[in-house]
Coordinates of C-alpha atoms and ligand atoms in Angstrom, one line a residue:
M21 CA -26.0 18.0 -24.9
P22 CA -24.6 20.0 -21.9
E23 CA -20.8 20.2 -21.5
D24 CA -19.1 17.2 -19.9
L25 CA -17.7 17.6 -16.4
T26 CA -14.0 18.1 -17.0
L27 CA -11.1 20.1 -15.5
R28 CA -11.4 22.7 -18.3
P29 CA -13.6 25.1 -16.4
F30 CA -11.3 25.0 -13.4
F31 CA -8.4 26.3 -15.4
W32 CA -10.7 28.7 -17.3
R33 CA -12.2 30.3 -14.2
A34 CA -9.0 31.0 -12.3
T35 CA -7.1 32.2 -15.3
R36 CA -9.9 34.4 -16.9
L37 CA -11.8 35.6 -13.8
F38 CA -8.9 35.9 -11.3
P39 CA -5.8 36.5 -13.5
D40 CA -4.2 38.8 -10.8
T41 CA -4.6 36.4 -7.9
E42 CA -1.3 35.0 -6.6
V43 CA 0.2 31.6 -6.5
V44 CA 3.1 31.4 -4.1
S45 CA 5.6 28.6 -3.8
R46 CA 8.4 28.1 -1.3
T47 CA 11.7 27.0 -2.8
R48 CA 14.9 26.0 -1.0
D49 CA 16.2 29.6 -1.5
G50 CA 13.2 31.7 -1.0
V51 CA 9.7 32.2 -2.4
D52 CA 8.5 32.2 -6.0
R53 CA 5.4 34.3 -6.7
Y54 CA 3.3 34.7 -9.8
T55 CA -0.4 35.2 -10.8
Y56 CA -3.0 32.8 -12.3
A57 CA -2.4 34.6 -15.6
D58 CA 1.3 33.4 -15.5
F59 CA 0.1 30.0 -14.3
G60 CA -2.1 29.8 -17.3
D61 CA 0.7 30.6 -19.7
R62 CA 3.1 28.1 -18.1
V63 CA 0.4 25.3 -18.1
R64 CA -0.1 25.9 -21.8
R65 CA 3.6 25.8 -22.4
L66 CA 4.1 22.7 -20.3
A67 CA 1.3 21.0 -22.2
A68 CA 3.0 21.8 -25.5
A69 CA 6.3 20.6 -24.2
L70 CA 4.7 17.3 -23.1
A71 CA 3.2 16.9 -26.6
D72 CA 6.7 17.5 -28.0
L73 CA 7.9 14.7 -25.8
G74 CA 5.3 12.5 -27.4
V75 CA 2.7 12.5 -24.6
E76 CA -0.7 11.8 -26.2
P77 CA -4.2 11.6 -24.8
G78 CA -4.5 8.3 -22.9
D79 CA -0.8 8.3 -21.8
R80 CA 0.2 8.3 -18.2
V81 CA 2.5 10.9 -16.7
G82 CA 3.9 10.2 -13.3
T83 CA 5.1 12.8 -10.8
L84 CA 7.4 12.5 -7.8
G85 CA 7.3 15.9 -6.3
W86 CA 6.8 18.2 -3.3
N87 CA 4.1 20.8 -3.1
T88 CA 5.4 23.5 -5.6
H89 CA 4.0 25.7 -8.3
R90 CA 5.6 23.4 -10.9
H91 CA 3.8 20.4 -9.5
F92 CA 0.6 22.5 -9.5
E93 CA 1.2 23.2 -13.2
A94 CA 1.6 19.5 -13.9
Y95 CA -1.8 19.0 -12.1
Y96 CA -3.4 20.9 -15.0
A97 CA -1.1 20.5 -18.0
V98 CA -1.3 16.7 -17.9
P99 CA -5.1 16.1 -17.6
L100 CA -5.9 19.0 -19.9
S101 CA -3.7 17.4 -22.5
G102 CA -5.9 14.3 -22.2
A103 CA -3.2 12.4 -20.3
Q104 CA -3.5 11.0 -16.8
L105 CA -1.5 12.5 -13.9
H106 CA -0.2 9.7 -11.6
T107 CA 1.2 11.1 -8.4
V108 CA 3.9 8.9 -6.7
N109 CA 5.0 9.3 -3.1
L110 CA 8.6 10.3 -3.1
L111 CA 9.1 9.1 0.5
L112 CA 8.5 5.5 -0.5
Q113 CA 11.2 2.9 -0.3
D114 CA 12.9 2.0 -3.7
D115 CA 11.0 -1.3 -4.3
H116 CA 7.6 0.4 -3.8
V117 CA 8.5 3.3 -6.2
E118 CA 9.7 0.6 -8.7
Y119 CA 6.5 -1.4 -8.4
I120 CA 4.2 1.6 -8.6
V121 CA 5.9 3.2 -11.6
N122 CA 6.0 -0.1 -13.5
D123 CA 2.5 -1.2 -12.5
A124 CA 1.0 2.1 -13.7
A125 CA 3.3 1.9 -16.9
D126 CA 4.1 5.6 -16.7
D127 CA 5.3 7.0 -20.0
V128 CA 7.0 10.1 -18.8
L129 CA 7.9 11.2 -15.2
I130 CA 8.0 14.8 -13.9
V131 CA 10.1 14.8 -10.7
D132 CA 11.8 17.0 -8.1
R133 CA 15.6 16.9 -7.9
D134 CA 15.2 15.0 -4.6
A135 CA 13.7 12.1 -6.5
V136 CA 16.4 11.9 -9.2
E137 CA 18.8 9.9 -6.9
T138 CA 16.1 7.3 -6.3
L139 CA 15.4 6.9 -10.0
D140 CA 19.1 6.8 -10.8
R141 CA 19.4 3.8 -8.4
L142 CA 16.3 2.1 -9.9
W143 CA 16.7 3.0 -13.6
D144 CA 17.7 -0.6 -14.7
R145 CA 14.5 -1.9 -13.1
I146 CA 12.0 0.7 -14.5
D147 CA 10.3 -0.3 -17.8
G148 CA 8.7 2.0 -20.3
V149 CA 9.5 5.5 -19.0
R150 CA 10.7 7.5 -22.0
E151 CA 11.7 10.8 -20.4
V152 CA 12.3 12.2 -16.9
V153 CA 11.6 15.9 -16.6
V154 CA 13.3 17.5 -13.6
M155 CA 11.4 20.3 -12.0
G156 CA 14.1 23.0 -12.1
D157 CA 16.2 24.9 -14.6
S158 CA 19.0 22.3 -14.9
V159 CA 19.5 18.6 -14.6
P160 CA 21.8 16.9 -12.1
E161 CA 24.6 14.5 -12.9
T162 CA 23.6 10.8 -12.7
E163 CA 25.3 7.5 -12.7
S164 CA 22.8 5.7 -15.0
D165 CA 21.6 6.9 -18.4
L166 CA 18.4 8.4 -17.1
P167 CA 16.9 10.5 -20.0
L168 CA 16.7 13.8 -18.1
S169 CA 15.4 17.1 -19.3
S170 CA 14.8 20.4 -17.5
F171 CA 11.3 21.6 -16.8
E172 CA 12.2 25.2 -17.2
E173 CA 14.2 24.7 -20.4
L174 CA 11.2 22.8 -21.9
I175 CA 8.8 25.5 -20.9
A176 CA 11.0 28.3 -22.2
A177 CA 11.3 26.6 -25.6
A178 CA 7.6 25.7 -26.0
D179 CA 4.9 27.8 -27.6
P180 CA 1.8 27.8 -25.4
M181 CA -0.8 25.2 -26.5
A182 CA -3.7 27.3 -27.9
S183 CA -6.5 24.8 -27.2
W184 CA -7.0 21.6 -25.4
P185 CA -7.9 18.4 -27.2
P186 CA -11.4 17.1 -26.8
L187 CA -11.9 15.9 -23.2
A188 CA -14.7 13.6 -21.9
E189 CA -15.8 13.3 -18.4
D190 CA -15.1 9.6 -18.1
D191 CA -11.5 10.1 -19.3
P192 CA -8.9 9.2 -16.7
A193 CA -7.4 12.3 -15.3
G194 CA -5.6 11.2 -12.1
M195 CA -4.2 8.2 -10.3
C196 CA -2.8 7.5 -6.9
Y197 CA -1.7 4.3 -5.1
T198 CA -2.8 3.3 -1.7
S199 CA -1.1 0.9 0.6
G200 CA -2.4 -2.6 0.2
T201 CA -3.6 -4.3 3.4
T202 CA -2.0 -7.4 2.0
G203 CA 0.3 -7.5 -0.9
K204 CA 1.3 -4.7 -3.2
P205 CA 0.0 -1.1 -3.3
K206 CA -3.2 -0.7 -5.2
G207 CA -3.8 1.8 -7.9
V208 CA -6.9 4.0 -7.8
E209 CA -7.9 6.0 -10.9
Y210 CA -9.8 9.3 -11.0
T211 CA -11.8 10.5 -14.0
H212 CA -12.4 14.1 -14.9
K213 CA -15.9 13.8 -13.6
M214 CA -14.8 12.3 -10.3
I215 CA -12.4 15.2 -9.7
Y216 CA -15.0 17.7 -10.7
A217 CA -17.6 16.2 -8.3
H218 CA -15.1 15.9 -5.4
A219 CA -13.6 19.4 -5.9
M220 CA -17.1 21.0 -5.9
M221 CA -18.1 19.0 -2.9
V222 CA -15.0 20.1 -1.0
M223 CA -15.7 23.8 -1.8
T224 CA -19.2 23.7 -0.3
P225 CA -19.9 25.1 3.2
A226 CA -21.1 21.6 4.1
A227 CA -17.5 20.4 3.6
L228 CA -14.5 22.8 3.7
D229 CA -16.2 26.0 2.6
I230 CA -13.5 27.4 0.3
A231 CA -14.1 31.0 -1.0
E232 CA -12.3 33.4 -3.3
D233 CA -11.1 35.5 -0.4
D234 CA -9.3 32.6 1.3
V235 CA -5.6 32.2 1.2
V236 CA -5.0 28.4 1.1
M237 CA -1.9 26.5 1.9
P238 CA -2.1 22.8 1.3
V239 CA 0.6 21.1 3.4
V240 CA -0.8 17.6 2.7
P241 CA 1.5 16.3 0.0
M242 CA 0.5 16.6 -3.6
F243 CA 1.4 12.9 -3.8
H244 CA -1.4 12.1 -1.4
V245 CA -4.7 11.9 -3.1
N246 CA -4.4 15.2 -5.1
S247 CA -3.4 17.0 -1.9
W248 CA -7.0 16.4 -0.7
E249 CA -8.2 18.1 -3.9
F250 CA -7.0 21.6 -2.9
P251 CA -5.2 22.3 -6.2
Y252 CA -8.5 21.8 -8.0
A253 CA -11.0 23.2 -5.5
V254 CA -9.0 26.3 -4.6
T255 CA -8.4 27.1 -8.3
M256 CA -12.1 26.8 -9.0
A257 CA -12.7 29.1 -6.1
G258 CA -10.2 31.6 -7.5
A259 CA -8.4 31.9 -4.2
K260 CA -4.7 32.6 -3.6
Q261 CA -2.7 29.5 -3.0
V262 CA 0.5 28.9 -1.2
Y263 CA 2.7 25.8 -1.8
P264 CA 5.1 25.1 1.0
G265 CA 7.8 23.5 -1.1
P266 CA 10.3 20.7 -0.3
S267 CA 10.1 19.1 3.2
P268 CA 8.8 22.2 5.0
D269 CA 9.5 22.4 8.7
P270 CA 7.3 24.1 11.3
A271 CA 9.3 27.4 11.0
D272 CA 8.8 27.4 7.2
L273 CA 5.0 26.8 7.7
V274 CA 4.6 29.5 10.3
G275 CA 6.7 31.9 8.2
L276 CA 4.4 31.4 5.2
I277 CA 1.3 31.8 7.2
E278 CA 2.6 35.1 8.5
S279 CA 4.0 36.4 5.2
E280 CA 1.2 35.3 2.9
G281 CA -1.8 35.8 5.3
V282 CA -2.9 32.2 5.0
T283 CA -6.5 31.7 6.2
L284 CA -6.9 28.0 5.6
T285 CA -4.4 25.2 5.6
A286 CA -4.5 21.4 5.8
G287 CA -2.4 18.4 6.8
V288 CA -2.0 15.3 9.0
P289 CA -2.0 15.7 12.8
T290 CA 1.8 15.3 13.2
V291 CA 2.4 18.5 11.2
W292 CA 0.2 20.5 13.5
I293 CA 1.6 19.0 16.7
D294 CA 5.0 20.0 15.5
V295 CA 3.8 23.5 14.7
L296 CA 2.3 23.8 18.2
D297 CA 5.7 22.8 19.7
H298 CA 7.5 25.3 17.5
L299 CA 5.0 28.1 18.5
D300 CA 5.5 27.2 22.2
E301 CA 9.3 27.6 21.8
H302 CA 9.6 30.4 19.3
G303 CA 6.3 32.2 19.2
G304 CA 4.6 33.2 15.9
N305 CA 1.7 35.1 14.6
L306 CA -1.2 33.0 13.4
S307 CA -3.6 35.9 13.4
S308 CA -4.6 35.5 9.7
L309 CA -5.2 31.8 10.1
E310 CA -8.9 30.8 10.6
R311 CA -9.0 27.1 10.0
I312 CA -6.7 24.0 9.7
V313 CA -8.1 20.9 8.1
V314 CA -6.7 17.9 9.9
G315 CA -7.1 14.4 8.7
G316 CA -5.5 11.2 7.5
S317 CA -5.4 10.1 11.2
A318 CA -7.7 11.2 14.1
A319 CA -7.2 14.8 15.1
P320 CA -6.3 14.7 18.8
R321 CA -8.8 16.5 21.0
E322 CA -6.1 18.3 23.0
V323 CA -4.5 19.7 19.8
M324 CA -7.9 21.1 18.7
R325 CA -8.4 22.7 22.1
R326 CA -5.0 24.3 22.2
Y327 CA -5.2 25.8 18.7
E328 CA -8.5 27.3 19.7
D329 CA -7.4 28.6 23.1
E330 CA -3.9 29.7 22.3
H331 CA -4.2 30.8 18.6
D332 CA -7.9 31.3 17.9
V333 CA -7.7 28.8 15.1
T334 CA -10.4 26.2 14.4
I335 CA -9.5 22.6 13.5
E336 CA -11.7 21.1 10.9
H337 CA -11.4 17.4 11.5
A338 CA -11.8 15.4 8.2
W339 CA -11.8 11.7 7.3
G340 CA -11.1 10.2 4.0
M341 CA -9.2 7.6 1.9
T342 CA -7.4 7.4 -1.4
E343 CA -10.5 5.4 -2.6
T344 CA -12.8 8.3 -1.7
M345 CA -10.5 10.9 -3.3
S346 CA -9.6 12.1 0.3
I347 CA -12.2 14.2 2.2
G348 CA -15.3 12.1 2.7
S349 CA -16.5 13.6 6.0
V350 CA -15.9 16.7 8.1
S351 CA -16.7 17.1 11.7
R352 CA -18.3 20.4 12.6
P353 CA -21.2 21.0 15.0
T354 CA -24.5 21.6 13.2
S355 CA -27.2 24.1 14.3
R356 CA -28.8 21.3 16.3
M357 CA -25.8 21.6 18.7
A358 CA -26.0 25.3 19.0
D359 CA -27.1 25.1 22.7
T360 CA -24.5 22.5 23.8
D361 CA -21.5 23.5 25.8
R362 CA -17.9 23.6 24.5
E363 CA -17.0 20.1 25.8
A364 CA -20.0 18.6 24.0
K365 CA -18.9 20.4 20.8
L366 CA -15.4 19.2 21.2
D367 CA -16.6 15.6 21.7
K368 CA -18.5 16.0 18.4
R369 CA -15.6 17.5 16.5
A370 CA -13.1 14.8 17.7
K371 CA -15.3 12.4 15.8
Q372 CA -14.8 11.9 12.1
G373 CA -18.0 13.8 11.4
L374 CA -20.8 14.1 8.9
L375 CA -20.5 12.5 5.5
S376 CA -19.8 15.1 2.8
P377 CA -22.7 16.1 0.5
G378 CA -23.0 13.7 -2.5
L379 CA -22.0 10.6 -0.6
E380 CA -24.0 7.9 1.0
M381 CA -22.9 5.5 3.8
R382 CA -23.8 2.4 5.6
V383 CA -22.3 0.8 8.7
V384 CA -22.7 -2.9 8.8
D385 CA -22.0 -5.8 11.2
D386 CA -20.1 -9.0 10.2
G387 CA -23.3 -10.4 8.7
G388 CA -23.7 -7.3 6.5
E389 CA -26.7 -6.0 8.5
P390 CA -26.9 -2.2 9.2
V391 CA -26.1 -1.4 12.9
D392 CA -28.1 1.1 14.9
W393 CA -27.1 4.7 14.8
D394 CA -26.8 5.0 18.6
G395 CA -23.1 5.9 19.0
E396 CA -22.5 2.5 20.5
A397 CA -23.1 -0.3 17.9
F398 CA -20.2 -0.6 15.6
G399 CA -19.5 -2.1 12.2
E400 CA -17.6 -1.5 9.0
L401 CA -18.1 1.8 7.3
L402 CA -19.2 1.4 3.6
V403 CA -19.5 4.4 1.4
R404 CA -20.4 5.3 -2.2
G405 CA -20.8 8.3 -4.4
P406 CA -19.5 10.1 -7.5
S407 CA -16.1 10.6 -5.9
V408 CA -15.8 7.0 -4.6
V409 CA -14.0 4.4 -6.8
E410 CA -15.9 1.2 -7.7
S411 CA -12.8 -0.8 -8.5
Y412 CA -9.0 -0.8 -8.4
Y413 CA -6.6 -0.6 -11.4
N414 CA -5.8 -4.1 -12.5
R415 CA -6.6 -5.8 -9.2
P416 CA -9.6 -8.1 -9.6
E417 CA -8.8 -10.0 -6.4
A418 CA -9.0 -6.8 -4.4
D419 CA -12.1 -5.7 -6.3
A420 CA -13.7 -9.0 -5.2
T421 CA -13.0 -8.3 -1.5
D422 CA -13.1 -4.6 -1.1
F423 CA -16.5 -3.8 -2.6
V424 CA -20.0 -4.9 -1.8
E425 CA -22.8 -5.1 -4.5
A426 CA -25.7 -2.8 -3.8
D427 CA -29.1 -4.2 -3.4
D428 CA -30.9 -1.1 -4.5
G429 CA -29.7 -0.7 -8.0
G430 CA -27.1 2.0 -6.9
A431 CA -23.3 1.8 -7.3
R432 CA -21.5 -0.8 -5.3
W433 CA -20.2 0.1 -1.8
L434 CA -16.6 0.6 -1.0
R435 CA -15.5 -1.3 2.1
T436 CA -13.4 1.2 3.9
G437 CA -11.8 -1.2 6.4
D438 CA -12.6 1.4 9.1
I439 CA -14.7 0.2 12.0
A440 CA -17.1 2.9 13.1
T441 CA -20.1 3.9 15.2
V442 CA -22.7 6.5 14.1
D443 CA -24.5 8.6 16.7
G444 CA -28.0 9.9 16.7
D445 CA -26.9 13.1 14.8
G446 CA -25.3 11.0 12.1
Y447 CA -21.7 11.6 13.1
I448 CA -19.3 8.9 12.2
E449 CA -16.7 7.9 14.8
V450 CA -13.9 5.6 13.6
V451 CA -13.1 3.3 16.5
D452 CA -10.8 0.7 15.0
R453 CA -9.3 -0.4 11.7
A454 CA -9.9 -3.8 10.1
K455 CA -7.1 -3.4 7.6
D456 CA -3.6 -4.5 8.8
V457 CA -1.6 -1.4 8.3
I458 CA 0.0 1.2 10.6
K459 CA -0.3 4.9 9.9
S460 CA 2.6 6.8 11.2
G461 CA 2.5 10.6 10.7
G462 CA 0.2 10.1 7.7
E463 CA 2.3 7.5 5.9
W464 CA 1.4 3.8 5.8
I465 CA 3.7 1.1 7.2
S466 CA 2.7 -2.5 6.3
S467 CA 2.6 -4.7 9.4
I468 CA 2.5 -7.7 7.2
E469 CA 5.7 -6.8 5.3
L470 CA 7.5 -6.3 8.7
E471 CA 6.1 -9.6 10.0
N472 CA 7.3 -11.5 6.9
A473 CA 10.7 -10.0 7.2
L474 CA 10.9 -10.9 10.9
M475 CA 9.7 -14.4 10.3
A476 CA 12.6 -14.8 7.9
H477 CA 15.1 -14.2 10.7
E478 CA 16.8 -17.5 11.6
D479 CA 16.2 -17.1 15.3
V480 CA 12.6 -16.1 15.2
A481 CA 9.8 -18.6 15.7
E482 CA 6.8 -16.2 15.5
A483 CA 6.4 -12.5 15.0
V484 CA 3.6 -10.0 14.9
V485 CA 3.6 -6.2 14.5
I486 CA 0.9 -3.9 15.7
A487 CA 0.1 -0.2 15.8
A488 CA 0.9 1.3 19.2
A489 CA -0.6 4.7 20.0
H490 CA 2.0 7.5 19.8
E491 CA 1.6 11.1 20.8
R492 CA 3.4 12.7 17.9
W493 CA 3.1 10.1 15.1
Q494 CA -0.4 8.9 16.1
E495 CA 0.8 5.3 15.5
R496 CA 4.1 3.5 15.6
P497 CA 5.0 -0.1 14.9
L498 CA 5.6 -2.3 17.9
A499 CA 6.8 -5.9 17.3
F500 CA 6.2 -9.0 19.4
V501 CA 8.6 -11.8 18.8
V502 CA 8.9 -15.4 20.0
P503 CA 12.5 -16.5 19.7
K504 CA 13.2 -20.1 18.6
A505 CA 14.0 -22.4 21.6
G506 CA 17.4 -21.7 23.1
R507 CA 18.1 -18.6 20.9
E508 CA 18.9 -15.1 22.3
L509 CA 17.6 -12.0 20.6
D510 CA 17.6 -8.3 21.5
V511 CA 15.8 -5.2 20.3
E512 CA 18.8 -3.6 18.6
G513 CA 19.7 -6.8 16.8
I514 CA 16.1 -7.1 15.4
R515 CA 16.0 -3.4 14.4
S516 CA 19.3 -3.6 12.6
F517 CA 18.2 -6.8 10.9
L518 CA 15.1 -5.0 9.6
A519 CA 17.2 -1.9 8.7
D520 CA 18.7 -3.8 5.8
E521 CA 15.3 -4.0 4.1
F522 CA 13.3 -1.1 5.3
P523 CA 13.7 2.7 5.7
R524 CA 14.4 3.8 9.3
W525 CA 10.9 5.2 9.8
W526 CA 9.5 1.7 9.3
L527 CA 11.5 0.1 12.1
P528 CA 9.5 -0.9 15.1
D529 CA 10.1 1.5 18.1
D530 CA 10.3 -1.5 20.4
V531 CA 10.4 -5.3 20.3
R532 CA 8.7 -7.3 23.0
F533 CA 10.0 -10.8 23.5
R534 CA 7.3 -13.4 24.4
E535 CA 7.1 -17.1 24.9
E536 CA 4.0 -17.2 22.8
I537 CA 1.7 -14.9 20.9
P538 CA -2.1 -15.0 21.7
K539 CA -4.1 -16.5 18.9
T540 CA -7.7 -16.2 17.9
A541 CA -10.1 -19.2 17.7
T542 CA -9.1 -19.7 14.1
G543 CA -5.4 -19.7 14.9
K544 CA -4.6 -16.2 13.6
F545 CA -2.4 -13.9 15.7
D546 CA -4.8 -12.0 18.0
K547 CA -3.8 -8.4 17.3
K548 CA -6.8 -7.1 19.2
T549 CA -5.6 -8.7 22.5
L550 CA -2.1 -7.6 21.8
R551 CA -3.2 -4.0 21.2
E552 CA -5.1 -4.1 24.5
T553 CA -2.1 -5.3 26.4
V554 CA 0.0 -2.4 25.1
D555 CA -2.2 -0.2 27.2
D556 CA -1.7 -2.4 30.3
P557 CA 0.2 -0.5 33.0
E558 CA 2.3 -3.6 33.4
L559 CA 3.6 -3.1 29.9
P560 CA 4.2 0.6 29.7
Y561 CA 4.8 1.6 26.1
A562 CA 7.0 4.6 26.1
P563 CA 6.2 7.0 23.3
G564 CA 9.0 9.3 22.1
G565 CA 11.5 6.7 21.2
G566 CA 10.1 6.7 17.6
D567 CA 12.5 7.5 14.8
G568 CA 9.4 8.6 12.9
Q569 CA 10.0 9.8 9.4
Ligands
ADP625 P1 -4.9 9.6 3.0 O1 -3.7 9.6 2.0 O2 -5.9 10.6 2.7 O3 -4.5 9.5 4.4 P2 -5.3 6.7 2.8 O4 -6.1 6.0 1.8 O5 -3.8 6.6 2.8 O6 -5.7 8.2 2.6 O7 -5.8 6.4 4.3 C1 -7.1 6.3 4.6 C2 -7.3 5.7 6.0 O8 -6.7 6.6 7.0 C3 -8.7 5.6 6.4 O9 -9.3 4.5 5.9 C4 -8.6 5.6 7.9 O10 -8.2 4.4 8.4 C5 -7.4 6.6 8.2 N1 -8.0 8.0 8.4 C6 -8.1 9.0 7.5 N2 -8.6 10.1 8.1 C7 -8.8 9.7 9.4 C8 -9.3 10.4 10.5 N3 -9.7 11.7 10.5 N4 -9.4 9.8 11.7 C9 -9.1 8.5 11.8 N5 -8.6 7.8 10.8 C10 -8.4 8.4 9.6

């Protein structure tokens, strides 16, 4: 029997073949730097420390952390110990963190100091977590009786684990929650085999082409779908990696590119728009940088052009979802387009691109029939492959709606909720979204949760929230409200009403008051018409007012 597909060879390859290659991590006070050999030692110590805390194969270890070397160590120590790494977004509001940690039934948490305050507030409401390991050399004071221990103290006291327990390719290795279109966030589980398949796919020239001589800085958070698989793919490639640390700003990112010679980096459009603004104002040297992977929301064409013209950097536009383990397509012209001009190439690259190797797709109309690949006909994008999930964690009702049985004996198709066209060259273009969520700077905002809260206001008769296009955040929430007869409402009143329940970055940028809200034939709020009227010159939507995140 050949060896199962697990994370073991990822760890082996970097630590044994590239022991001198560096791993760099920005901290609040400077930069930490070590080699893959040091990484290997610390991962083995962390695994031993987790075992001492009672973590066993099959347990789930949650993390709430920024992109740091310690988080990177957890990415290996947890699954190589046979446990499952569950990354939790530390920017989420309290009740979402509470729901996600409880739903996943995490046994132990490994968290950045920044997350301790949140957990301290929530501690009474969290079940089952035995220990909270703080990624630092001490633990902060808390109000509650959080069972805290220090990551560095645990590592210093532990003897490196000599060998990993038996691992099988179908063992769960990772987990991440995605925002539910309706209802609660949904858990998605990744096995060793899925991570193996996806990381190898990401490395290939047909996807992101990661090589040993690259210097890679993943800016996309490690709580978002394994940081788009960089911590695994880059380790397998044996390349130097640079972790940008807690809430990096554009100056931090440009500084790291300059000091570490970063060749490849990745993140949502907002980050790279902010970096461009920073470069305009303060200058900077991006000469080492060859490519930026931009995804999570559509990469704006103008941003692609400016990076190329002004900094000689290519934007690799990528599409993906939590359910596809991130990167599922990359948009790069093929040899077929060698003779086309720059504008035609930019048109192509602004699309979501060619499906990555190993995946299959279909684009189907409302009746489930495939649409023509003519760049005009649109339908819902369905995908499947070894890195695409076939179900959610404990959510049979979502499994029933979000997947379609295959009629060819293959795995079932994931319904992406993205409405797309496909052109004659096979390039996907996402033209709309069927799911009712707003994506602001790469983070989801639930329009439904905002609507439910608005409808609970005593003076509101009807309310609907849509995504309005925004230059910096790609999308921002815009509310339409019908006041009850004879009641007076104003924008600030509505925003402060919502502020009791939601973080600032969830608040609608504007509230438009209406006598009625357009409805579809079946009586639902007609968000499509509303979205169209936002672009109406009579209703100018002023970007820039957004509080963002
Ligand atoms: P991630 O954390 O990788 O952003 P999510 O599961 O939260 O993954 O979001 C996936 C959704 O984000 C997609 O279904 C799509 O609606 C949107 N999306 C992702 N990448 C792109 C892109 N390049 N262009 C347009 N929309 C995108």
